[in-house]
Tab-separated table of C-alpha atoms and ligand atoms in Angstrom:
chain	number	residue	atom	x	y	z
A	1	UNK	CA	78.548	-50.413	-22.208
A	2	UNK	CA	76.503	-50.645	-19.443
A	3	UNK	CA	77.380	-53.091	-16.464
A	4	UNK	CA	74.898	-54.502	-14.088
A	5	UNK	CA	75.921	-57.735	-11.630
A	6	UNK	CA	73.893	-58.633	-8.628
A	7	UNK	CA	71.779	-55.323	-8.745
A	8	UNK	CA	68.991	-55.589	-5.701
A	9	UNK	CA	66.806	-53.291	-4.389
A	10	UNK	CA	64.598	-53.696	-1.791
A	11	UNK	CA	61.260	-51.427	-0.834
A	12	UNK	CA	59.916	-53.115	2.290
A	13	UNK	CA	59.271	-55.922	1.664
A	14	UNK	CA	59.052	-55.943	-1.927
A	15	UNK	CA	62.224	-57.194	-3.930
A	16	UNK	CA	61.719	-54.884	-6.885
A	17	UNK	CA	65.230	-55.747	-7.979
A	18	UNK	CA	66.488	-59.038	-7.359
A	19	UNK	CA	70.201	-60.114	-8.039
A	20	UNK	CA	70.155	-58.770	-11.643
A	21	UNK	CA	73.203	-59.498	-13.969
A	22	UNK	CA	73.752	-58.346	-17.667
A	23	UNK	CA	74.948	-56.779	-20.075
A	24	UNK	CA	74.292	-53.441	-22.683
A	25	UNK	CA	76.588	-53.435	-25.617
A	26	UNK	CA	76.906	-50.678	-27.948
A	27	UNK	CA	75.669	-51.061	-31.090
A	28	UNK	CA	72.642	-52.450	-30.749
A	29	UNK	CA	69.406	-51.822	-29.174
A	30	UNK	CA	68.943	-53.657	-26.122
A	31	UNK	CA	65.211	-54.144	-25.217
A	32	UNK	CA	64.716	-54.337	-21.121
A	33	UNK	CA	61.198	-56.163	-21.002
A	34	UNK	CA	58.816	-57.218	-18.409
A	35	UNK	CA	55.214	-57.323	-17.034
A	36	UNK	CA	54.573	-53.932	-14.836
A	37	UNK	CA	55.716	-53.956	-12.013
A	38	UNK	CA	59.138	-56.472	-13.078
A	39	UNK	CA	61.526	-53.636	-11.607
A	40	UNK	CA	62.580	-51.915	-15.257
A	41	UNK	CA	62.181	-48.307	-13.828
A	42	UNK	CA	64.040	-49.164	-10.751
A	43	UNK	CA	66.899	-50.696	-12.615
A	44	UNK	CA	66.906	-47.483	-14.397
A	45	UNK	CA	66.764	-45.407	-11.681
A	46	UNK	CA	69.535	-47.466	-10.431
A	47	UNK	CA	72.088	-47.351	-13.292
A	48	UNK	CA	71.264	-43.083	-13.406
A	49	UNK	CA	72.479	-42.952	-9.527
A	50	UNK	CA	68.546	-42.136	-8.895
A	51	UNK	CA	68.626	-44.240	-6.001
A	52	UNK	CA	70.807	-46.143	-4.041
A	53	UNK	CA	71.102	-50.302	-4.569
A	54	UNK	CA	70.641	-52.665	-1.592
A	55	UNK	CA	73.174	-54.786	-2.797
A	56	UNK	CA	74.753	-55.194	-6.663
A	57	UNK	CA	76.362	-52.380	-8.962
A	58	UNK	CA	75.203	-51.057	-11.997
A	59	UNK	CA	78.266	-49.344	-14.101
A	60	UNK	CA	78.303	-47.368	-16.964
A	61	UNK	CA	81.922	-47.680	-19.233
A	62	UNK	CA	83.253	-49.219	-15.564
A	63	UNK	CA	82.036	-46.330	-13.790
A	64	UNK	CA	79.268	-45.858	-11.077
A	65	UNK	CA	76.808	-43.169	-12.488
A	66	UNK	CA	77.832	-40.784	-9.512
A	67	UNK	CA	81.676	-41.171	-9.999
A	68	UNK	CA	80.969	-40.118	-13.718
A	69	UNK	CA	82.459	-36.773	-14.648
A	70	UNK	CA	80.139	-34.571	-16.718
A	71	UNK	CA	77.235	-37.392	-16.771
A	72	UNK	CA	75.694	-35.843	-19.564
A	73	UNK	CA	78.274	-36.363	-22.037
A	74	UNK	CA	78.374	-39.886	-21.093
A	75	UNK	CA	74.757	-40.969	-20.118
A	76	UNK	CA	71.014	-39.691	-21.570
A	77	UNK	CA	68.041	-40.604	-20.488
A	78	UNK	CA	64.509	-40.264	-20.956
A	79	UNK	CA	61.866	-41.127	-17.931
A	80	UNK	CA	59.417	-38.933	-17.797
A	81	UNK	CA	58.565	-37.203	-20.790
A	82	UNK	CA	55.906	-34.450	-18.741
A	83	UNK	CA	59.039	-32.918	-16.567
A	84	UNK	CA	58.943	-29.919	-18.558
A	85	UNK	CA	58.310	-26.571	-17.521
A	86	UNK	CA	55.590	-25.546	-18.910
A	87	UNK	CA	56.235	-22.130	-20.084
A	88	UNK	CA	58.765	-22.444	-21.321
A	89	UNK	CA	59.890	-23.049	-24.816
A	90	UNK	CA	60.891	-26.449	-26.136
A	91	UNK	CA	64.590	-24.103	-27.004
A	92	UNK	CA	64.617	-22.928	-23.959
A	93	UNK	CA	64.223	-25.916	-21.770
A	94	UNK	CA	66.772	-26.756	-23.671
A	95	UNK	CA	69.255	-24.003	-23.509
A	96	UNK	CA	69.057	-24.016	-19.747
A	97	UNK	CA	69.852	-27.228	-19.457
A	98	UNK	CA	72.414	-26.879	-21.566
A	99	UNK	CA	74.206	-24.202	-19.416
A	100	UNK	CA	73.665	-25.755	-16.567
A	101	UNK	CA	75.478	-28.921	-17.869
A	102	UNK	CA	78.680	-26.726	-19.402
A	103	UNK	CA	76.994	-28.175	-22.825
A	104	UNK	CA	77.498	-25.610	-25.718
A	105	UNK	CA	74.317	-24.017	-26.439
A	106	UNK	CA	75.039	-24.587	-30.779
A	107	UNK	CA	74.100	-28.524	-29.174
A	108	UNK	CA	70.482	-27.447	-28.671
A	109	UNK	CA	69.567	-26.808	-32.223
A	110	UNK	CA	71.036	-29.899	-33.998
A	111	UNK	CA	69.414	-31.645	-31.316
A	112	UNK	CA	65.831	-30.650	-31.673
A	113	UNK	CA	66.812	-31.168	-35.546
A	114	UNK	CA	67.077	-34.187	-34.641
A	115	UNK	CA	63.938	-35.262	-33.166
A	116	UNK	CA	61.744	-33.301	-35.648
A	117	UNK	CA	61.204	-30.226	-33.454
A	118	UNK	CA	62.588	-27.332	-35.147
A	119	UNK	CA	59.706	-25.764	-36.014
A	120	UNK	CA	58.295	-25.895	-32.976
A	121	UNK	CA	61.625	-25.127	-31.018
A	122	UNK	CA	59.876	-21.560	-29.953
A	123	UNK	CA	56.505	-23.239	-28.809
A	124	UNK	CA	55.578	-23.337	-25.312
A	125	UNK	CA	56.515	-26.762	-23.973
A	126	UNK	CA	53.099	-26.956	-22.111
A	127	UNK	CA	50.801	-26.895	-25.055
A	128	UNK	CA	52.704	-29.690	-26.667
A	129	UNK	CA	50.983	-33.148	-27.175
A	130	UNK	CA	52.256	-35.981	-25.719
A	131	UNK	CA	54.007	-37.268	-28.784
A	132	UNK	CA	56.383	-33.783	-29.172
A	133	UNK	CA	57.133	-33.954	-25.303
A	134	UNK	CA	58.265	-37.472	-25.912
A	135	UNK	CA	60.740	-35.886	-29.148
A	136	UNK	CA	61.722	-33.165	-26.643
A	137	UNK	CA	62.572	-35.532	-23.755
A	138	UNK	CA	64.884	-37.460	-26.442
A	139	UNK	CA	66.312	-34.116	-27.364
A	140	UNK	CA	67.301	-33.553	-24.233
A	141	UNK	CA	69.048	-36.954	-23.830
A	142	UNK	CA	70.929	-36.588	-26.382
A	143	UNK	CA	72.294	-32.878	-25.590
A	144	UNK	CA	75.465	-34.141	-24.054
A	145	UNK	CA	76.172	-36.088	-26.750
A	146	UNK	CA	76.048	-39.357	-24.482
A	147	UNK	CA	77.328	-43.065	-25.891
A	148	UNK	CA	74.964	-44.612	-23.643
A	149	UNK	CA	71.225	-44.044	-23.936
A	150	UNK	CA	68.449	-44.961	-21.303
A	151	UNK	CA	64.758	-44.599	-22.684
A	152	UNK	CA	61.698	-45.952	-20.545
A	153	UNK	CA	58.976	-46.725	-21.954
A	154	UNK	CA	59.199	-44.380	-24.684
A	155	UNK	CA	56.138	-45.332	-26.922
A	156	UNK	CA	53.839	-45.739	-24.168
A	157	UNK	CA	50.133	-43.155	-25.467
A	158	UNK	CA	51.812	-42.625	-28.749
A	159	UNK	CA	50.006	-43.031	-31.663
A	160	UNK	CA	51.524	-45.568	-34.866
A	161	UNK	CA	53.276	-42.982	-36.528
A	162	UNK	CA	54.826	-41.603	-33.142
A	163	UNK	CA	55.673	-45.649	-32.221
A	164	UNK	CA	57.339	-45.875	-36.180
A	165	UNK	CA	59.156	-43.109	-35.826
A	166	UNK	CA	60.417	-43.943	-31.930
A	167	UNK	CA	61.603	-47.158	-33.200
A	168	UNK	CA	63.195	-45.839	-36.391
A	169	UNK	CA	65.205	-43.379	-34.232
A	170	UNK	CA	66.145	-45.762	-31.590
A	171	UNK	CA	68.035	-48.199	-34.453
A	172	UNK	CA	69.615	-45.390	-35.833
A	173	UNK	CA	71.248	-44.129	-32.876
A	174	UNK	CA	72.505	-47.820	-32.251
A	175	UNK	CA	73.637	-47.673	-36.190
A	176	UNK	CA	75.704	-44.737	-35.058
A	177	UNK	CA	77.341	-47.095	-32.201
A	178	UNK	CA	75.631	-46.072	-29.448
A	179	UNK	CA	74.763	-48.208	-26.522
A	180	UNK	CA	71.153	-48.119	-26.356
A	181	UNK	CA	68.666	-49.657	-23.343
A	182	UNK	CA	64.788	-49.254	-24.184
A	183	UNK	CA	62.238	-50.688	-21.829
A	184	UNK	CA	58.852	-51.850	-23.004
A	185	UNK	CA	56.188	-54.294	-21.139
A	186	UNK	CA	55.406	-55.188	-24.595
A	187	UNK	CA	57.556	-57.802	-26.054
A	188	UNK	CA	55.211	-57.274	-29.752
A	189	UNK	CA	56.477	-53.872	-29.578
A	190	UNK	CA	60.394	-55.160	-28.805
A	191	UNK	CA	60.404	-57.668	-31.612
A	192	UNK	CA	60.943	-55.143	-34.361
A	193	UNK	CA	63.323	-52.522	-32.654
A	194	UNK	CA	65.824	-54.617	-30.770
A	195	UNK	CA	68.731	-56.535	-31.308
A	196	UNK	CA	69.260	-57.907	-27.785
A	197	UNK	CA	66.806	-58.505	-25.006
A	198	UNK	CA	66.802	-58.420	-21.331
A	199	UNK	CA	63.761	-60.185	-19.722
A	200	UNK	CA	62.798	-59.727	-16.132
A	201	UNK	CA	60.231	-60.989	-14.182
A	202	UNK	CA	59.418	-59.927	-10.624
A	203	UNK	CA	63.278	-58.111	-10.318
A	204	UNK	CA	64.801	-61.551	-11.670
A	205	UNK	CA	66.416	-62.187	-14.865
A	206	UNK	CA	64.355	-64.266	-16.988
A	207	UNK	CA	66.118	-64.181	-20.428
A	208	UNK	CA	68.775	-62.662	-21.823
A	209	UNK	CA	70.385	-62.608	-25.232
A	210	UNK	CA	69.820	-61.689	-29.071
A	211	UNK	CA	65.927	-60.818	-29.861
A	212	UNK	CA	66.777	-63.337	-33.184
A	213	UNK	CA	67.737	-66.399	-30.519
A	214	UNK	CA	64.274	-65.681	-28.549
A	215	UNK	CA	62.520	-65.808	-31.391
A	216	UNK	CA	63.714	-68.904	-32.937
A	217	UNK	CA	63.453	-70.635	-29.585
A	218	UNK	CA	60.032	-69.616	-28.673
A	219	UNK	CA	58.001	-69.315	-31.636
A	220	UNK	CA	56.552	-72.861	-33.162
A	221	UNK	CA	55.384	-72.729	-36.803
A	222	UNK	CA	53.094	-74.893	-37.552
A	223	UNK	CA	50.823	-75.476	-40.709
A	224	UNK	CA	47.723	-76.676	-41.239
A	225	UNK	CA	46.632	-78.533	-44.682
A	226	UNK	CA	43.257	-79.833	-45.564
A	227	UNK	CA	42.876	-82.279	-48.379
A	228	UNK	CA	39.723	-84.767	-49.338
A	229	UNK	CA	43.047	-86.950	-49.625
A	230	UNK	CA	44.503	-86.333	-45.684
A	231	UNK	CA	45.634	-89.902	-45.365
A	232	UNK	CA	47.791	-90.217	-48.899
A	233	UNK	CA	49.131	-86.536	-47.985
A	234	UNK	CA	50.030	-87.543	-43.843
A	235	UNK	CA	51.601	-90.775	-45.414
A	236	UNK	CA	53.675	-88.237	-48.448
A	237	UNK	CA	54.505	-86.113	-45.874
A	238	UNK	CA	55.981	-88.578	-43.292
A	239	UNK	CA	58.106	-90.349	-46.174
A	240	UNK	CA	59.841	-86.814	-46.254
A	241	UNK	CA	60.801	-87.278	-42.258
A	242	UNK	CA	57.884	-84.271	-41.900
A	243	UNK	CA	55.983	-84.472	-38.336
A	244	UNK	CA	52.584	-84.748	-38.812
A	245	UNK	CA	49.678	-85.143	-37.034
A	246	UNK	CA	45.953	-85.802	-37.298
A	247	UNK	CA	43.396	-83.041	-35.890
A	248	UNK	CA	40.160	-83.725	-34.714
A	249	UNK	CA	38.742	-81.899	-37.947
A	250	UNK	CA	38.058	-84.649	-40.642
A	251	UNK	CA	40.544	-84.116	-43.710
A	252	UNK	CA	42.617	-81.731	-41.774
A	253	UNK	CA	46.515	-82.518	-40.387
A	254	UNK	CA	48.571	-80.396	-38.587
A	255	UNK	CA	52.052	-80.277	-39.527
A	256	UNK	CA	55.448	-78.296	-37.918
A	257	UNK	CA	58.629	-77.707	-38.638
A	258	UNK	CA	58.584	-76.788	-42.066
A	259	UNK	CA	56.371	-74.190	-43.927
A	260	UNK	CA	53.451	-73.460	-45.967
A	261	UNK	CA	55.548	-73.587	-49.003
A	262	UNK	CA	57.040	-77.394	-48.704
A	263	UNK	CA	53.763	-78.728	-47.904
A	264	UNK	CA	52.791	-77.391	-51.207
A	265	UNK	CA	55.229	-78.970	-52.781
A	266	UNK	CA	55.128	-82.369	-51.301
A	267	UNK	CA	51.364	-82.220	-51.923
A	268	UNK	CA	51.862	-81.606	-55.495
A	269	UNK	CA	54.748	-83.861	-56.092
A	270	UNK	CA	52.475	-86.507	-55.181
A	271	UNK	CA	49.689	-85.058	-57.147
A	272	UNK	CA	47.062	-85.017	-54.022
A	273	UNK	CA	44.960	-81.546	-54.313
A	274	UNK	CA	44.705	-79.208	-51.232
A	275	UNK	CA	41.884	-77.138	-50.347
A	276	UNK	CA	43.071	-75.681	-47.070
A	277	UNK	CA	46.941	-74.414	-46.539
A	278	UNK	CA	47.415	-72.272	-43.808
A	279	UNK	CA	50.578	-71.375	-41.519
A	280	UNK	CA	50.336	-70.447	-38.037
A	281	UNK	CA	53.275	-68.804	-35.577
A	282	UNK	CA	52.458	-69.170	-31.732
A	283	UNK	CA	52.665	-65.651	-30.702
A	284	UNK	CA	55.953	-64.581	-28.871
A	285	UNK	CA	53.400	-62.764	-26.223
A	286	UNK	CA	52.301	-65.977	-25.131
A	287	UNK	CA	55.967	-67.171	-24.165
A	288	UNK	CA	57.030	-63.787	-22.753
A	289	UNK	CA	53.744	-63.930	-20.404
A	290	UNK	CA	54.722	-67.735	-19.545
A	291	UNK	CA	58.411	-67.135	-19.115
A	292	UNK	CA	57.311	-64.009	-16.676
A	293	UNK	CA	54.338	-65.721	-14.956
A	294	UNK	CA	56.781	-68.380	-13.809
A	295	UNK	CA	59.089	-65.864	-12.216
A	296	UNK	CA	56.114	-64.391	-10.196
A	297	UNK	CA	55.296	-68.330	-9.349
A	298	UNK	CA	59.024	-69.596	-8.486
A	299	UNK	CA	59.279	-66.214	-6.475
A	300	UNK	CA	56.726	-64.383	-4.803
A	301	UNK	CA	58.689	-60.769	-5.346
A	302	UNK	CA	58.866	-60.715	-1.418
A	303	UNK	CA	61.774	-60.516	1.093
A	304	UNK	CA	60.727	-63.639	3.144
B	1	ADP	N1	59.878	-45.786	-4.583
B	1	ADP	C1	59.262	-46.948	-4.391
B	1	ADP	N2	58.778	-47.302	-3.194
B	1	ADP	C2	58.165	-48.478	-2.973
B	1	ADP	N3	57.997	-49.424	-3.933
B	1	ADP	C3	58.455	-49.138	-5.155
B	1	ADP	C4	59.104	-47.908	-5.461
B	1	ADP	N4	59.459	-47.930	-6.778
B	1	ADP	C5	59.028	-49.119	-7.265
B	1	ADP	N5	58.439	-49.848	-6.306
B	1	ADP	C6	57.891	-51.199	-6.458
B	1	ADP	O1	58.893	-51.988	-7.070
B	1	ADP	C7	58.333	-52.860	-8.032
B	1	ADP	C8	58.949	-52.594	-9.379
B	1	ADP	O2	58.486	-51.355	-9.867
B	1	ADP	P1	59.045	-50.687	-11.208
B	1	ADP	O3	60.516	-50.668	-11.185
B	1	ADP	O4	58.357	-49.391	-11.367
B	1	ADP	O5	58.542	-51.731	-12.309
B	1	ADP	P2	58.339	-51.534	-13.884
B	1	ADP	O6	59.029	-50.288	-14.300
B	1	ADP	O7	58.911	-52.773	-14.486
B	1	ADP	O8	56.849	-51.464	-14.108
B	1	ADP	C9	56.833	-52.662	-7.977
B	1	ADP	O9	56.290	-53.636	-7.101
B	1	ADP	C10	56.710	-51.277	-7.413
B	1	ADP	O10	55.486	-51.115	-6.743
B	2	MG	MG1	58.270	-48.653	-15.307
């Protein structure tokens, strides 16, 4: 679990952090999302001892990153995916940070099993495309064996199948009860891999909670029907308790709250033909920008 109450950090005058409180349970995937520039990186930084907060703690299982013992076998992370050394091989990047880390070497095979790279393990690291850096950077997260897993922005430049397989990987390591915190700016991207969702705006918390409950709460269905017979369908409709409402098109309504499926239905229980039956979802974008754009409004991301 990873711990995080009143975590600032100040740069000058920018705030990058600002009083941030929540929680990472293991488990589940936990997606850390924001606008660039919100402060993900930093809180990153923060929780791997990278820097130093102005005020706030970020723990890991209760501990400070720095009082850890053996931080490898509790923490992994993956930041920067073109730290490699170049020439050397993705095995032997491996292996030396391995013995530096008291990690049995054995670890570095099953771990570039696991990201896909065993073919490749005796391939220069510096010819490899950005996609098998990225599968070598996760490798070398997990060599430790850590319960707690840090990735930032790990599908940023891949292409589909690299983002498929990213996600894929991320919910199985949570399946396997690990505690895992993936940042994204794009909350499209989040939708499909996470469980739970921290939003921050500017440094501040903006959301927090299951991905399902942000959904339901900021998506509005709505449906839209046309029918040479709007008025008799609007009046069906309304007998049912359904909202409705009239659009400026002629024969068109607008309906929400229920879907395509029992508009269909009410329409042909009352025997009025549709030529038009379409359902439409707000996109979750659009709230994530809104919910974002008002932290940068309600706080200018400056020490006054
Ligand atoms: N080392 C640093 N020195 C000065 N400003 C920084 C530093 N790191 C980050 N910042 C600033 O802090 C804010 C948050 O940055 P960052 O944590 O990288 O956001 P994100 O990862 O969400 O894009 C930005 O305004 C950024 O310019
Ligand atoms: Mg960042």
């Amino acid at each position: 679990m990873i711990e995080v109450a009143g975590l600032t950090k100040t740069y000058g005058r920018v705030r990058a952090v600002d009083d941030l409180s929540f929680v990472v349970r293991p488990g589940r995937v936990t997606g850390f999302l924001g606008p660039n520039g919100a402060g993900k990186s930093t809180t990153m930084r923060l929780i791997l001892g990278l820097d130093t907060p102005t005020a706030g703690t970020a723990t890991v299982g209760g501990r400070r990153y720095r009082d850890l013992e053996r931080p490898l076998t509790r923490v992994g992370a993956l930041l920067d995916a073109k730290w490699v050394h170049p020439n050397r091989t993705a095995r032997n990047h491996l292996r030396w940070m391995a013995a530096a880390n008291g990690i049995p070497s054995e670890r570095v095979d099953v771990c570039l099993a696991l990201v896909g790279l065993s073919e490749v393990a005796h391939k220069r690291a510096g010819g490899f495309s950005l996609g098998m850096s990225q599968r070598l950077g996760l490798a070398a997260a997990l060599l430790g064996d850590p319960g707690v897993l840090l990735f930032d922005e790990p599908v940023n430049g891949l292409d589909p199948e690299g983002i498929v397989w990213v996600r894929g990987f991320m919910k199985s390591l949570a399946a396997q009860g690990h505690t895992v915190l993936v940042s994204s700016h794009l909350l499209s991207e989040m939708a499909l891999t996470a469980d739970d969702v921290v939003i921050v705006g500017r440094g501040r918390l903006v959301w927090h909670g299951a991905m399902a409950d942000f959904i339901a709460q900021h998506s509005e269905s709505s449906v839209r029907v046309r029918s040479p017979r709007a008025e008799e369908l609007s009046r069906a409709l309304a007998l049912r308790g359904v909202a409705v409402a009239a659009t400026g098109e002629p024969g068109v309504l607008t309906v929400t709250g229920v879907s395509t499926d029992v508009v269909g239905d009410i329409a042909a229980a009352a025997g009025i033909v549709v030529h038009e039956l379409a359902g439409r979802t707000t996109s979750l974008e659009e709230a994530f920008m809104r919910l974002t754009a008002g932290a940068v409004e309600y706080h200018g991301g400056m020490v006054a």
